[in-house]
CSV table of C-alpha atoms and ligand atoms in Angstrom, one decimal:
chain,number,residue,atom,x,y,z
A,1,MET,CA,-28.0,7.4,53.1
A,2,SER,CA,-27.2,4.1,55.1
A,3,GLY,CA,-24.4,2.0,54.2
A,4,THR,CA,-22.3,5.2,53.5
A,5,ILE,CA,-18.6,4.6,54.2
A,6,LEU,CA,-17.4,8.1,53.4
A,7,GLU,CA,-18.2,11.2,51.4
A,8,THR,CA,-16.2,13.7,49.4
A,9,ASP,CA,-17.4,16.9,47.7
A,10,ARG,CA,-18.5,15.1,44.5
A,11,LEU,CA,-18.5,11.4,45.4
A,12,LEU,CA,-19.9,8.7,47.9
A,13,LEU,CA,-18.2,5.5,48.9
A,14,ARG,CA,-21.0,3.1,50.2
A,15,LEU,CA,-21.9,-0.5,50.5
A,16,GLN,CA,-22.9,-2.4,47.5
A,17,THR,CA,-26.6,-3.2,46.7
A,18,VAL,CA,-28.2,-5.5,44.1
A,19,ASP,CA,-28.8,-2.4,41.8
A,20,ASP,CA,-25.1,-1.9,41.6
A,21,VAL,CA,-24.6,-5.3,39.9
A,22,PRO,CA,-24.9,-4.3,36.2
A,23,ALA,CA,-22.5,-1.5,36.6
A,24,LEU,CA,-20.1,-3.4,38.5
A,25,VAL,CA,-20.2,-6.1,35.8
A,26,ALA,CA,-19.7,-3.6,33.1
A,27,LEU,CA,-16.7,-2.2,34.8
A,28,TRP,CA,-14.8,-5.3,35.4
A,29,SER,CA,-15.6,-6.7,31.8
A,30,ASP,CA,-14.1,-3.4,30.3
A,31,PRO,CA,-11.0,-4.3,28.4
A,32,ASP,CA,-9.7,-0.7,28.9
A,33,VAL,CA,-10.5,-0.6,32.7
A,34,THR,CA,-8.9,-3.8,33.3
A,35,ARG,CA,-5.8,-3.4,31.1
A,36,HIS,CA,-3.5,-3.4,34.0
A,37,LEU,CA,-5.6,-5.4,36.2
A,38,GLY,CA,-5.3,-8.7,34.7
A,39,GLY,CA,-7.8,-8.2,31.8
A,40,PRO,CA,-11.5,-8.5,31.5
A,41,ARG,CA,-13.3,-10.9,33.9
A,42,GLU,CA,-16.0,-13.1,32.6
A,43,ARG,CA,-19.5,-11.6,33.0
A,44,ARG,CA,-21.1,-14.5,34.3
A,45,PHE,CA,-18.6,-15.1,37.2
A,46,LEU,CA,-19.0,-11.2,37.9
A,47,GLU,CA,-22.7,-11.5,38.1
A,48,GLU,CA,-22.6,-14.2,40.6
A,49,GLU,CA,-19.8,-12.6,42.8
A,50,PHE,CA,-21.4,-9.3,42.9
A,51,GLY,CA,-24.7,-10.9,43.5
A,52,LYS,CA,-23.4,-12.8,46.5
A,53,THR,CA,-21.9,-9.4,47.8
A,54,ALA,CA,-25.3,-7.7,47.4
A,55,ARG,CA,-27.2,-10.5,49.3
A,56,ASP,CA,-24.7,-10.4,52.2
A,57,PRO,CA,-23.5,-6.7,52.1
A,58,GLU,CA,-21.9,-6.6,55.6
A,59,PRO,CA,-19.1,-4.5,55.6
A,60,GLU,CA,-15.8,-6.2,55.5
A,61,ARG,CA,-12.7,-4.4,57.1
A,62,PHE,CA,-10.9,-4.8,53.6
A,63,ASP,CA,-13.0,-4.7,50.4
A,64,LEU,CA,-13.8,-2.6,47.3
A,65,TRP,CA,-16.9,-0.4,47.4
A,66,PRO,CA,-19.0,1.3,44.8
A,67,VAL,CA,-18.1,5.0,44.3
A,68,ILE,CA,-21.4,7.1,43.3
A,69,GLU,CA,-21.3,10.3,41.7
A,70,LYS,CA,-23.5,12.4,43.9
A,71,VAL,CA,-24.9,14.7,41.1
A,72,THR,CA,-26.2,11.8,38.9
A,73,GLY,CA,-26.3,8.8,41.3
A,74,LEU,CA,-24.3,6.8,38.8
A,75,LEU,CA,-21.8,4.3,39.9
A,76,VAL,CA,-18.5,5.6,38.5
A,77,GLY,CA,-15.9,3.4,40.4
A,78,HIS,CA,-15.0,0.6,42.6
A,79,CYS,CA,-12.5,1.4,45.2
A,80,GLY,CA,-11.2,0.7,48.6
A,81,LEU,CA,-8.7,-1.3,50.6
A,82,LEU,CA,-7.4,-4.8,50.0
A,83,ASP,CA,-4.9,-6.9,52.2
A,84,LYS,CA,-2.4,-8.6,50.3
A,85,ASP,CA,0.8,-10.9,50.9
A,86,ILE,CA,3.9,-8.9,49.5
A,87,GLU,CA,7.1,-10.8,50.0
A,88,GLY,CA,5.9,-12.5,53.2
A,89,THR,CA,4.5,-9.3,54.8
A,90,VAL,CA,0.7,-8.4,54.9
A,91,GLU,CA,0.2,-5.0,53.5
A,92,VAL,CA,-2.9,-3.1,52.7
A,93,GLU,CA,-3.4,-1.7,49.2
A,94,LEU,CA,-5.3,1.3,48.4
A,95,VAL,CA,-7.1,0.3,45.1
A,96,TYR,CA,-8.8,2.8,42.9
A,97,ILE,CA,-10.8,1.8,39.6
A,98,ILE,CA,-12.8,4.4,37.7
A,99,ARG,CA,-15.2,3.7,34.8
A,100,ALA,CA,-13.6,4.8,31.5
A,101,ALA,CA,-16.3,7.4,30.9
A,102,SER,CA,-15.3,9.2,33.9
A,103,TRP,CA,-11.6,9.4,33.6
A,104,GLY,CA,-9.8,12.8,33.7
A,105,MET,CA,-12.2,14.4,36.2
A,106,GLY,CA,-10.0,14.0,39.3
A,107,TYR,CA,-12.4,11.3,40.6
A,108,ALA,CA,-9.5,8.7,41.4
A,109,SER,CA,-7.5,11.4,43.1
A,110,GLU,CA,-10.5,12.5,45.2
A,111,ILE,CA,-11.7,9.3,46.4
A,112,ALA,CA,-8.4,8.0,46.9
A,113,ALA,CA,-7.4,10.6,49.2
A,114,ALA,CA,-10.5,10.4,51.1
A,115,ILE,CA,-10.0,6.6,51.7
A,116,ARG,CA,-6.5,7.1,52.8
A,117,ASP,CA,-7.7,9.5,55.4
A,118,HIS,CA,-10.4,7.0,56.6
A,119,ALA,CA,-7.8,4.4,56.8
A,120,PHE,CA,-5.4,6.5,58.8
A,121,ARG,CA,-8.0,8.4,61.0
A,122,VAL,CA,-10.9,6.2,61.5
A,123,MET,CA,-9.3,2.7,61.0
A,124,GLY,CA,-6.2,3.5,62.8
A,125,MET,CA,-3.9,2.1,60.0
A,126,ARG,CA,-0.4,3.1,60.0
A,127,ARG,CA,0.4,2.5,56.2
A,128,LEU,CA,-1.0,2.0,52.9
A,129,VAL,CA,0.7,0.6,49.6
A,130,ALA,CA,-0.3,0.6,45.9
A,131,LEU,CA,0.9,-2.1,43.4
A,132,ILE,CA,1.1,-0.7,40.1
A,133,GLU,CA,2.0,-2.0,36.8
A,134,PRO,CA,5.2,-0.3,35.2
A,135,SER,CA,3.0,1.0,32.2
A,136,ASN,CA,0.2,2.2,34.4
A,137,THR,CA,1.1,5.8,34.2
A,138,GLY,CA,-2.4,7.2,35.4
A,139,SER,CA,-2.2,5.0,38.4
A,140,GLU,CA,1.3,6.0,39.3
A,141,ARG,CA,0.2,9.8,39.0
A,142,VAL,CA,-2.8,9.1,41.3
A,143,ALA,CA,-0.5,7.5,43.8
A,144,VAL,CA,1.8,10.3,43.9
A,145,LYS,CA,-1.1,12.9,44.3
A,146,VAL,CA,-2.3,11.2,47.5
A,147,GLY,CA,1.3,11.3,48.9
A,148,MET,CA,2.6,8.0,48.0
A,149,ARG,CA,6.2,7.5,47.1
A,150,PHE,CA,7.8,4.9,45.0
A,151,ASP,CA,9.5,2.2,47.4
A,152,ARG,CA,10.6,-0.5,45.2
A,153,GLU,CA,9.8,-3.3,42.5
A,154,VAL,CA,8.1,-6.4,43.9
A,155,PRO,CA,7.5,-10.0,42.1
A,156,ARG,CA,3.9,-10.9,42.1
A,157,PRO,CA,2.3,-14.3,41.6
A,158,GLY,CA,2.5,-15.4,38.0
A,159,GLY,CA,5.9,-13.8,37.6
A,160,ALA,CA,5.1,-10.2,36.8
A,161,ARG,CA,6.8,-7.3,38.7
A,162,LYS,CA,4.8,-4.4,40.1
A,163,ARG,CA,6.1,-1.0,41.6
A,164,LEU,CA,5.2,-0.7,45.0
A,165,TYR,CA,4.2,2.9,46.2
A,166,LEU,CA,3.6,3.5,50.0
A,167,VAL,CA,2.4,6.3,52.3
A,168,GLU,CA,2.5,6.2,56.0
A,169,ALA,CA,0.1,7.9,58.6
A,170,GLY,CA,1.6,11.3,59.2
A,171,GLY,CA,3.4,11.3,55.8
A,172,LYS,CA,6.6,9.7,57.0
A,173,VAL,CA,8.1,7.0,54.8
A,174,ASP,CA,10.7,4.9,56.8
A,175,ARG,CA,12.8,3.6,53.8
A,176,VAL,CA,15.5,5.3,52.2
A,177,ILE,CA,14.6,5.6,48.6
A,178,PRO,CA,17.5,4.8,46.3
A,179,PRO,CA,18.2,7.1,43.5
A,180,ALA,CA,16.8,6.0,40.0
A,181,GLY,CA,19.1,4.0,37.6
B,1,COA,C1,-5.7,5.3,36.6
B,1,COA,C2,-7.1,5.7,37.1
B,1,COA,C3,-7.6,5.4,38.3
B,1,COA,C4,-7.2,7.2,36.9
B,1,COA,O1,-8.5,7.8,37.3
B,1,COA,P1,-8.8,9.3,37.0
B,1,COA,O2,-10.1,9.4,37.7
B,1,COA,O3,-8.8,9.6,35.5
B,1,COA,O4,-7.5,10.1,37.5
B,1,COA,P2,-7.5,11.6,38.1
B,1,COA,O5,-8.6,12.4,37.0
B,1,COA,O6,-7.7,11.7,39.6
B,1,COA,O7,-6.2,12.0,37.7
B,1,COA,C5,-5.0,12.1,38.4
B,1,COA,C6,-3.8,12.6,37.5
B,1,COA,O8,-3.4,11.4,36.9
B,1,COA,C7,-3.3,11.8,35.5
B,1,COA,N1,-3.6,10.8,34.7
B,1,COA,C8,-4.8,10.1,34.8
B,1,COA,N2,-4.8,9.1,33.9
B,1,COA,C9,-3.6,9.1,33.2
B,1,COA,C10,-3.1,8.5,32.1
B,1,COA,N3,-3.8,7.3,31.3
B,1,COA,N4,-1.8,8.8,31.7
B,1,COA,C11,-1.2,9.9,32.1
B,1,COA,N5,-1.6,10.6,33.3
B,1,COA,C12,-2.9,10.5,33.7
B,1,COA,C13,-4.3,13.0,35.4
B,1,COA,O9,-3.9,13.8,34.3
B,1,COA,C14,-3.9,13.8,36.8
B,1,COA,O10,-2.8,14.4,36.8
B,1,COA,P3,-2.9,16.1,37.2
B,1,COA,O11,-3.6,16.2,38.5
B,1,COA,O12,-1.3,16.4,37.1
B,1,COA,O13,-3.4,16.8,36.1
B,1,COA,C15,-8.1,5.2,35.8
B,1,COA,O14,-7.7,5.5,34.5
B,1,COA,C16,-8.5,3.9,36.1
B,1,COA,O15,-9.4,3.6,36.7
B,1,COA,N6,-7.7,2.9,35.4
B,1,COA,C17,-8.1,1.4,35.2
B,1,COA,C18,-8.1,1.0,36.8
B,1,COA,C19,-6.6,0.9,37.1
B,1,COA,O16,-5.5,0.7,36.5
B,1,COA,N7,-6.6,1.5,38.4
B,1,COA,C20,-5.4,1.5,39.2
B,1,COA,C21,-4.8,0.4,39.6
B,1,COA,S1,-5.5,0.0,41.4
């Protein structure tokens, strides 16, 4: 379909439409899904924001996009790339958010690996990071599965510390990783 960004065996990443708004609102207002992402967002705010994106779906270089389960056509996630200032350096984060009903099916790993490949091969990027709350075991597991390595803990706005994982094009990580402890 038009608007497709990339496709895997089971999933499609594509531009957002107005029909995606209810599922995206449900995703971002779910306390379980947003537990490690700053908590549920207010529904009215989400409706406005996703409504705006649907009216102007021009692809942004860095954004989150709907993940569609091919066999059902259901929106099962919101994933993509976001640019972030980390300790004064602009890094691009690989972000994966899957609806709770679809956890444990390998979807996050499948779409994250495809977005990583797209970033390196199509967009010409050299490195991606993931910023992960220390208690978000599932997210760390996905990061490792897509080839990321723990680099360091970084402070975030508001005082929280997050674990920074990174992967470089070609699989090379250019920092020496200190032993744990
Ligand atoms: C974390 C998250 C993305 C995992 O999605 P998923 O589609 O269930 O992940 P996968 O099925 O690809 O699982 C990948 C691996 O992580 C493991 N895993 C997933 N969730 C886990 C959890 N909560 N605790 C421990 N391991 C977990 C799986 O067992 C699997 O490991 P394996 O291949 O060794 O068996 C999903 O739970 C989610 O969207 N959470 C809320 C949003 C979020 O925190 N996103 C990450 C920050 S951007």
